[in-house]
CSV table of C-alpha atoms in Angstrom, one decimal:
chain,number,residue,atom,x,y,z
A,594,UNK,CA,0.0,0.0,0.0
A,595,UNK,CA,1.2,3.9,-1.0
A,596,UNK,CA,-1.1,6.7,0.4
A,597,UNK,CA,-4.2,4.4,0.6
A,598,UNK,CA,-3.4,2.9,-3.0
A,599,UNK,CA,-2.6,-1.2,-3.6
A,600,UNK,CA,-0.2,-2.0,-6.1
A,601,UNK,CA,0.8,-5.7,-7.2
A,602,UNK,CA,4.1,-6.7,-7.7
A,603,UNK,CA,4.0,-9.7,-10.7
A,604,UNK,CA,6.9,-11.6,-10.3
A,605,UNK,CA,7.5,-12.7,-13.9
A,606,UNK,CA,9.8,-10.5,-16.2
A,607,UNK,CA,7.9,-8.8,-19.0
A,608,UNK,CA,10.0,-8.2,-21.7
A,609,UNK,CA,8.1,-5.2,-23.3
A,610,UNK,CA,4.3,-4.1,-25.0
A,611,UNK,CA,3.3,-5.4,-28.5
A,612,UNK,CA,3.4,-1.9,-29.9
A,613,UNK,CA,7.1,-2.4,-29.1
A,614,UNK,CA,7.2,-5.4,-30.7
A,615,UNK,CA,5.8,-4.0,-34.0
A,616,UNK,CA,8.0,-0.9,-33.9
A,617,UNK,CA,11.0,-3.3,-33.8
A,618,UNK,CA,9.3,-5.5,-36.3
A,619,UNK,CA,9.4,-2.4,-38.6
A,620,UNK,CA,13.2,-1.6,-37.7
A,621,UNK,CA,13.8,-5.0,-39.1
A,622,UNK,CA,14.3,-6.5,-42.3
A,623,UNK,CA,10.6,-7.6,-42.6
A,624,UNK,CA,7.4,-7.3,-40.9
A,625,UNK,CA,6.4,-9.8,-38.4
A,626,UNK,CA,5.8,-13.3,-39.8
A,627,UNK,CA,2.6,-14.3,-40.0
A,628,UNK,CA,3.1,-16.8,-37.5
A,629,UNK,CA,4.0,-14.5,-35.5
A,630,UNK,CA,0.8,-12.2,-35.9
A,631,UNK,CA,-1.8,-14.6,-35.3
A,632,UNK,CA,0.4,-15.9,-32.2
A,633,UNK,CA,-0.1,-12.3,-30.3
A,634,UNK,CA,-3.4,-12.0,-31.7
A,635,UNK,CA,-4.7,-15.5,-30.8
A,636,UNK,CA,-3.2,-15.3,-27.0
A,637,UNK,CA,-4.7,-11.7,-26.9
A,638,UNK,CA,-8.1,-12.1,-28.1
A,639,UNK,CA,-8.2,-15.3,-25.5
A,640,UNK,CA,-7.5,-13.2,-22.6
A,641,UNK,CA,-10.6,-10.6,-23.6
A,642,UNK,CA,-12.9,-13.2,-24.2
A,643,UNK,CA,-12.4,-14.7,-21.0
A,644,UNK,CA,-12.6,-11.6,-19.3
A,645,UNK,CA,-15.6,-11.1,-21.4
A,646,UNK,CA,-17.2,-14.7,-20.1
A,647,UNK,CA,-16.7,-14.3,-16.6
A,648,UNK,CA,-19.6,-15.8,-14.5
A,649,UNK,CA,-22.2,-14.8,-12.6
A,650,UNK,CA,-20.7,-11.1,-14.0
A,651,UNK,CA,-18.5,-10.3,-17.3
A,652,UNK,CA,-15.8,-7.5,-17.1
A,653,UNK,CA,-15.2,-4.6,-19.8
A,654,UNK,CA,-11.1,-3.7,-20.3
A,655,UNK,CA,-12.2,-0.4,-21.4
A,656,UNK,CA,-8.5,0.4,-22.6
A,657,UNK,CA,-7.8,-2.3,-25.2
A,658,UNK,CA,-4.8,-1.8,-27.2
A,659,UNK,CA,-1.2,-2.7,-28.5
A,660,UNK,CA,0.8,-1.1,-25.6
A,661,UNK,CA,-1.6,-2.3,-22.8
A,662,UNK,CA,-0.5,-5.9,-24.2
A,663,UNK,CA,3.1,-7.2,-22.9
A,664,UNK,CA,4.8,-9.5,-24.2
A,665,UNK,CA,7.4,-12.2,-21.9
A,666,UNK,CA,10.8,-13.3,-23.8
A,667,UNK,CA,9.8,-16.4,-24.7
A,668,UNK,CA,6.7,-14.9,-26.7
A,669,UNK,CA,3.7,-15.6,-24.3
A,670,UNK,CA,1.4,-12.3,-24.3
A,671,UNK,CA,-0.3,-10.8,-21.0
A,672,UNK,CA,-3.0,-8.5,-21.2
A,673,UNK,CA,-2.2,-5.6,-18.7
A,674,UNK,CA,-3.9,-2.5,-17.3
A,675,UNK,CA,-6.9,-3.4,-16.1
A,676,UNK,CA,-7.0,-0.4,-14.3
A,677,UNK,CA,-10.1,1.0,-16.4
A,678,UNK,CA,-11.7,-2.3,-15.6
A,679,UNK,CA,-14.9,-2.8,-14.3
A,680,UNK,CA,-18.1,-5.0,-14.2
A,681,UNK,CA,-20.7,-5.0,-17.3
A,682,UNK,CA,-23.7,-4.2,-14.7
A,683,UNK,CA,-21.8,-1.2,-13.1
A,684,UNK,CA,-20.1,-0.2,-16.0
A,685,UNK,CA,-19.1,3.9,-15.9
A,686,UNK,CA,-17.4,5.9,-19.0
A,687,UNK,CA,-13.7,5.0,-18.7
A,688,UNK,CA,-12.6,9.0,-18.8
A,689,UNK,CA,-9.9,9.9,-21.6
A,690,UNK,CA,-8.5,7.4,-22.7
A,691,UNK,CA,-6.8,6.0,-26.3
A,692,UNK,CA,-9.2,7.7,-28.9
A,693,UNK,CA,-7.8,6.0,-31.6
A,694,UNK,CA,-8.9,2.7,-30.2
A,695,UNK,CA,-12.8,4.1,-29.0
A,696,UNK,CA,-15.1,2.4,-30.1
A,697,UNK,CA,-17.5,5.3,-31.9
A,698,UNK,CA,-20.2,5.3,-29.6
A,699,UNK,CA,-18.0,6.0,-26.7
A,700,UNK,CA,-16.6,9.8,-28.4
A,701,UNK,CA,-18.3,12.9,-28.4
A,702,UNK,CA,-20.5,13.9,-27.8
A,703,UNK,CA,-22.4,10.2,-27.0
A,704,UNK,CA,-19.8,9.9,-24.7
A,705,UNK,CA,-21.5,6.9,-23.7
A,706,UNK,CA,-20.7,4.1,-21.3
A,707,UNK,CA,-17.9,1.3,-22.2
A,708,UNK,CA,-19.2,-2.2,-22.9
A,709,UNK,CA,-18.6,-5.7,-24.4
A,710,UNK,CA,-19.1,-4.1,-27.7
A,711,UNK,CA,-17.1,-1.5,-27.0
A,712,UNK,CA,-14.3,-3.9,-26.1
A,713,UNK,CA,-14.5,-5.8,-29.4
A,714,UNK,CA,-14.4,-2.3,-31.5
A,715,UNK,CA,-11.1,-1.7,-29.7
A,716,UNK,CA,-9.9,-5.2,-30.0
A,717,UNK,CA,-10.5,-5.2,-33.6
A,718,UNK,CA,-8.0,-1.6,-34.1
A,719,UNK,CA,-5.4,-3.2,-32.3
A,720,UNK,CA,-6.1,-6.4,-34.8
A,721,UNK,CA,-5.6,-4.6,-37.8
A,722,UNK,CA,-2.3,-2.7,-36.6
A,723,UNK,CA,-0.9,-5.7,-35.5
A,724,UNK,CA,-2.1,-8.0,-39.1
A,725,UNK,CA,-0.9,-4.6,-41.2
A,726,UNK,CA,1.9,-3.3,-39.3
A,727,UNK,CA,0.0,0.5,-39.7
A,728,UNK,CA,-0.9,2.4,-36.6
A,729,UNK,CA,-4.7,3.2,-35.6
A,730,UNK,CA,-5.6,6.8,-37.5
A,731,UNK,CA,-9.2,6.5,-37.9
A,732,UNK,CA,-9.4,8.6,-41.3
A,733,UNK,CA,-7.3,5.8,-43.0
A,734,UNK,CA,-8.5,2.5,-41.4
A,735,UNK,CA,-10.5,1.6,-44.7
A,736,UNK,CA,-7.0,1.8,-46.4
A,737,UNK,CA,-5.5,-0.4,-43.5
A,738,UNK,CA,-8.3,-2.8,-44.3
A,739,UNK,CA,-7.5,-3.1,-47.6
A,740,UNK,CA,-4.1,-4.7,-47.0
A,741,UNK,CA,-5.8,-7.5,-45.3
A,742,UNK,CA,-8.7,-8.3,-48.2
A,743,UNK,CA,-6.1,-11.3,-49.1
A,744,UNK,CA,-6.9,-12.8,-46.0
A,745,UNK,CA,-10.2,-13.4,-46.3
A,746,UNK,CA,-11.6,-14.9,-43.2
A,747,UNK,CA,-9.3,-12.2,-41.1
A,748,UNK,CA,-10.7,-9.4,-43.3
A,749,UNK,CA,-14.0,-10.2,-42.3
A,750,UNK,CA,-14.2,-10.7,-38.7
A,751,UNK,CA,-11.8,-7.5,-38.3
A,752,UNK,CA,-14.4,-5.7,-40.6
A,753,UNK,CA,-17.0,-6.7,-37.9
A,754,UNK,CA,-15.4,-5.8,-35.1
A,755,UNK,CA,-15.5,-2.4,-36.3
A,756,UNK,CA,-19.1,-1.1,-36.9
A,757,UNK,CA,-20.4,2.2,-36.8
A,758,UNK,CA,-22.3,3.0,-33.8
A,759,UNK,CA,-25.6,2.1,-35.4
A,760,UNK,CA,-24.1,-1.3,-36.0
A,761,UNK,CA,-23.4,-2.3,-33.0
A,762,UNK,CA,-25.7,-5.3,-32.7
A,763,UNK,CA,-23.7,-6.5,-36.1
A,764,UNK,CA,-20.4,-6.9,-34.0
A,765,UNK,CA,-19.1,-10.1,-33.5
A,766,UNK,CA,-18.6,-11.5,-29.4
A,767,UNK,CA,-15.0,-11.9,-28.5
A,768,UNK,CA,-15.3,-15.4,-28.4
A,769,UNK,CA,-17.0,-15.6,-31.7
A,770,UNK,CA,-13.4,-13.4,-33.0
A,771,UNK,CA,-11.6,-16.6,-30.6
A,772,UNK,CA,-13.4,-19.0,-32.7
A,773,UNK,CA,-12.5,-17.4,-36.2
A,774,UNK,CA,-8.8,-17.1,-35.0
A,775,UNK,CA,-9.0,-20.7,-34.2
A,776,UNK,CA,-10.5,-21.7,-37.3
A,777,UNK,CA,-7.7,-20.0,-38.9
A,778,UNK,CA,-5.4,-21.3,-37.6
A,779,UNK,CA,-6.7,-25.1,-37.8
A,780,UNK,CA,-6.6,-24.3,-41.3
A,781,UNK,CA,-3.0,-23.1,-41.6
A,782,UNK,CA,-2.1,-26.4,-39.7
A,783,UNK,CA,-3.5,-28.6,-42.1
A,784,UNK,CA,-1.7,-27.3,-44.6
A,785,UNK,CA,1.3,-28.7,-43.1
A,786,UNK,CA,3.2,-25.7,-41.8
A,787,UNK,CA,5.1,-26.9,-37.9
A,788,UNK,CA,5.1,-23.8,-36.3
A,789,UNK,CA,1.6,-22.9,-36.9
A,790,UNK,CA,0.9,-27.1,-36.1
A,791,UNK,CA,2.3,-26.2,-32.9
A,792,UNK,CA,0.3,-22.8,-32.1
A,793,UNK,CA,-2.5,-25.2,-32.9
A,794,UNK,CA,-1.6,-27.5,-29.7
A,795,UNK,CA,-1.3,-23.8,-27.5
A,796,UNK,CA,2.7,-24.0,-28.1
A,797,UNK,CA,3.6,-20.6,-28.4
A,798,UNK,CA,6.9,-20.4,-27.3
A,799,UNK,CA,9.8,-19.0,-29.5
A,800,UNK,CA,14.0,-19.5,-28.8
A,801,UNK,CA,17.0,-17.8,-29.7
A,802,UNK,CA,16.8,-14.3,-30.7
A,803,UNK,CA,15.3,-13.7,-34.1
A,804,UNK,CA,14.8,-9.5,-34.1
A,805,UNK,CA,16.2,-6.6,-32.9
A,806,UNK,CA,14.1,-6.4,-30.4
A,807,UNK,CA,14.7,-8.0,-26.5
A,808,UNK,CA,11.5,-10.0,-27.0
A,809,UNK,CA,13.1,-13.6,-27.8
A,810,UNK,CA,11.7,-15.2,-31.2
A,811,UNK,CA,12.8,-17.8,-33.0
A,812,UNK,CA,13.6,-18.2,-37.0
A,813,UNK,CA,13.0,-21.8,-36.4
A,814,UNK,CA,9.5,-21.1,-35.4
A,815,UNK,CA,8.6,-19.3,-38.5
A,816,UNK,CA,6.6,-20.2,-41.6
């Protein structure tokens, strides 16, 4: 306790946040591998959705994006700052947060309360930086989108995750997102590739040092 305020001490060594992860990835020869994307996506999207299915009571993040996402060395991803958290049935507007990553129904003037919804918007911007590599300005997300149309089944979902206000009911749960991740990545298994057969079994851990970056990934472990 400081001045009436707890504070946890985790005891494992986090090795950095996934927006540093994709500004190293840039610094790099190439973007991250693709193995790589749906590695931090899948692990990420997991954590919301079980947030999301908490029983008797689900809770919102409220502050979903790429640098409230750390990373350990050997590649497992920890969703972090829960500090805007807070249960669905008491749920209070999360104050000024990343507007970039509101969903639109929480910016003026609306304004309005933070949900599941709301969660899923934001969890689909940090999405699309992570599968494009292209930070979150809202005036060019169609043309971020557009860099994923080759991906078909990852084009769509991350399409739904981001519907106008009005649209709402048209988003996707973040298990239903889990689900299409999964199915994804079923499908990239079958096609014979080991390091995606292995993020298929939940084995997402990388070795040696693959990037300039002090996040430990492995060239052995990509496509």
């Amino acid at each position: 306790m400081e001045d009436g305020i707890p504070f946890q001490i985790v005891s494992e060594l986090l090795e950095g946040s996934v927006s540093e992860v994709i500004d190293a990835a840039h610094s790099s020869t190439s973007y991250l591998s693709h193995y790589e994307q749906l590695s931090i996506v899948l692990q990420m999207t997991s954590a919301i959705a079980y947030l999301h299915g908490l029983k008797p009571r689900p809770y919102v993040h409220a502050d979903i994006r790429p640098t409230n996402v750390l990373v350990t060395r050997d590649m497992k991803v920890k969703v972090a700052d829960l500090g805007a958290a807070h249960l669905v049935e008491s749920s209070k507007s999360a104050g000024t947060l990343s507007r970039q990553y509101l969903a639109p129904e929480r910016m003026p003037p609306t304004s309005g309360h933070s949900s599941l919804p709301s969660d899923v918007y934001s969890l689909g911007v940090s999405l699309i930086e992570i599968f494009t590599g292209v930070g979150p300005i809202p005036e060019e997300r169609n043309g971020q989108l557009t860099l994923m149309i080759n991906r078909r089944r990852l084009y769509r979902i991350c399409l739904m995750m981001i519907t106008d206000e009005d649209k709402i009911a048209d988003r996707p749960t973040s298990a239903g997102c889990l689900a299409t991740l999964i199915r994804e990545v079923e499908e990239l298994a079958r096609s014979g590739v080991p390091a995606i057969k292995r993020m298929a079994k939940g084995q997402f851990v990388g070795e040696g040092a693959g990037r300039r970056h002090k996040v430990v990934l492995s060239d052995t472990y990509h496509p």
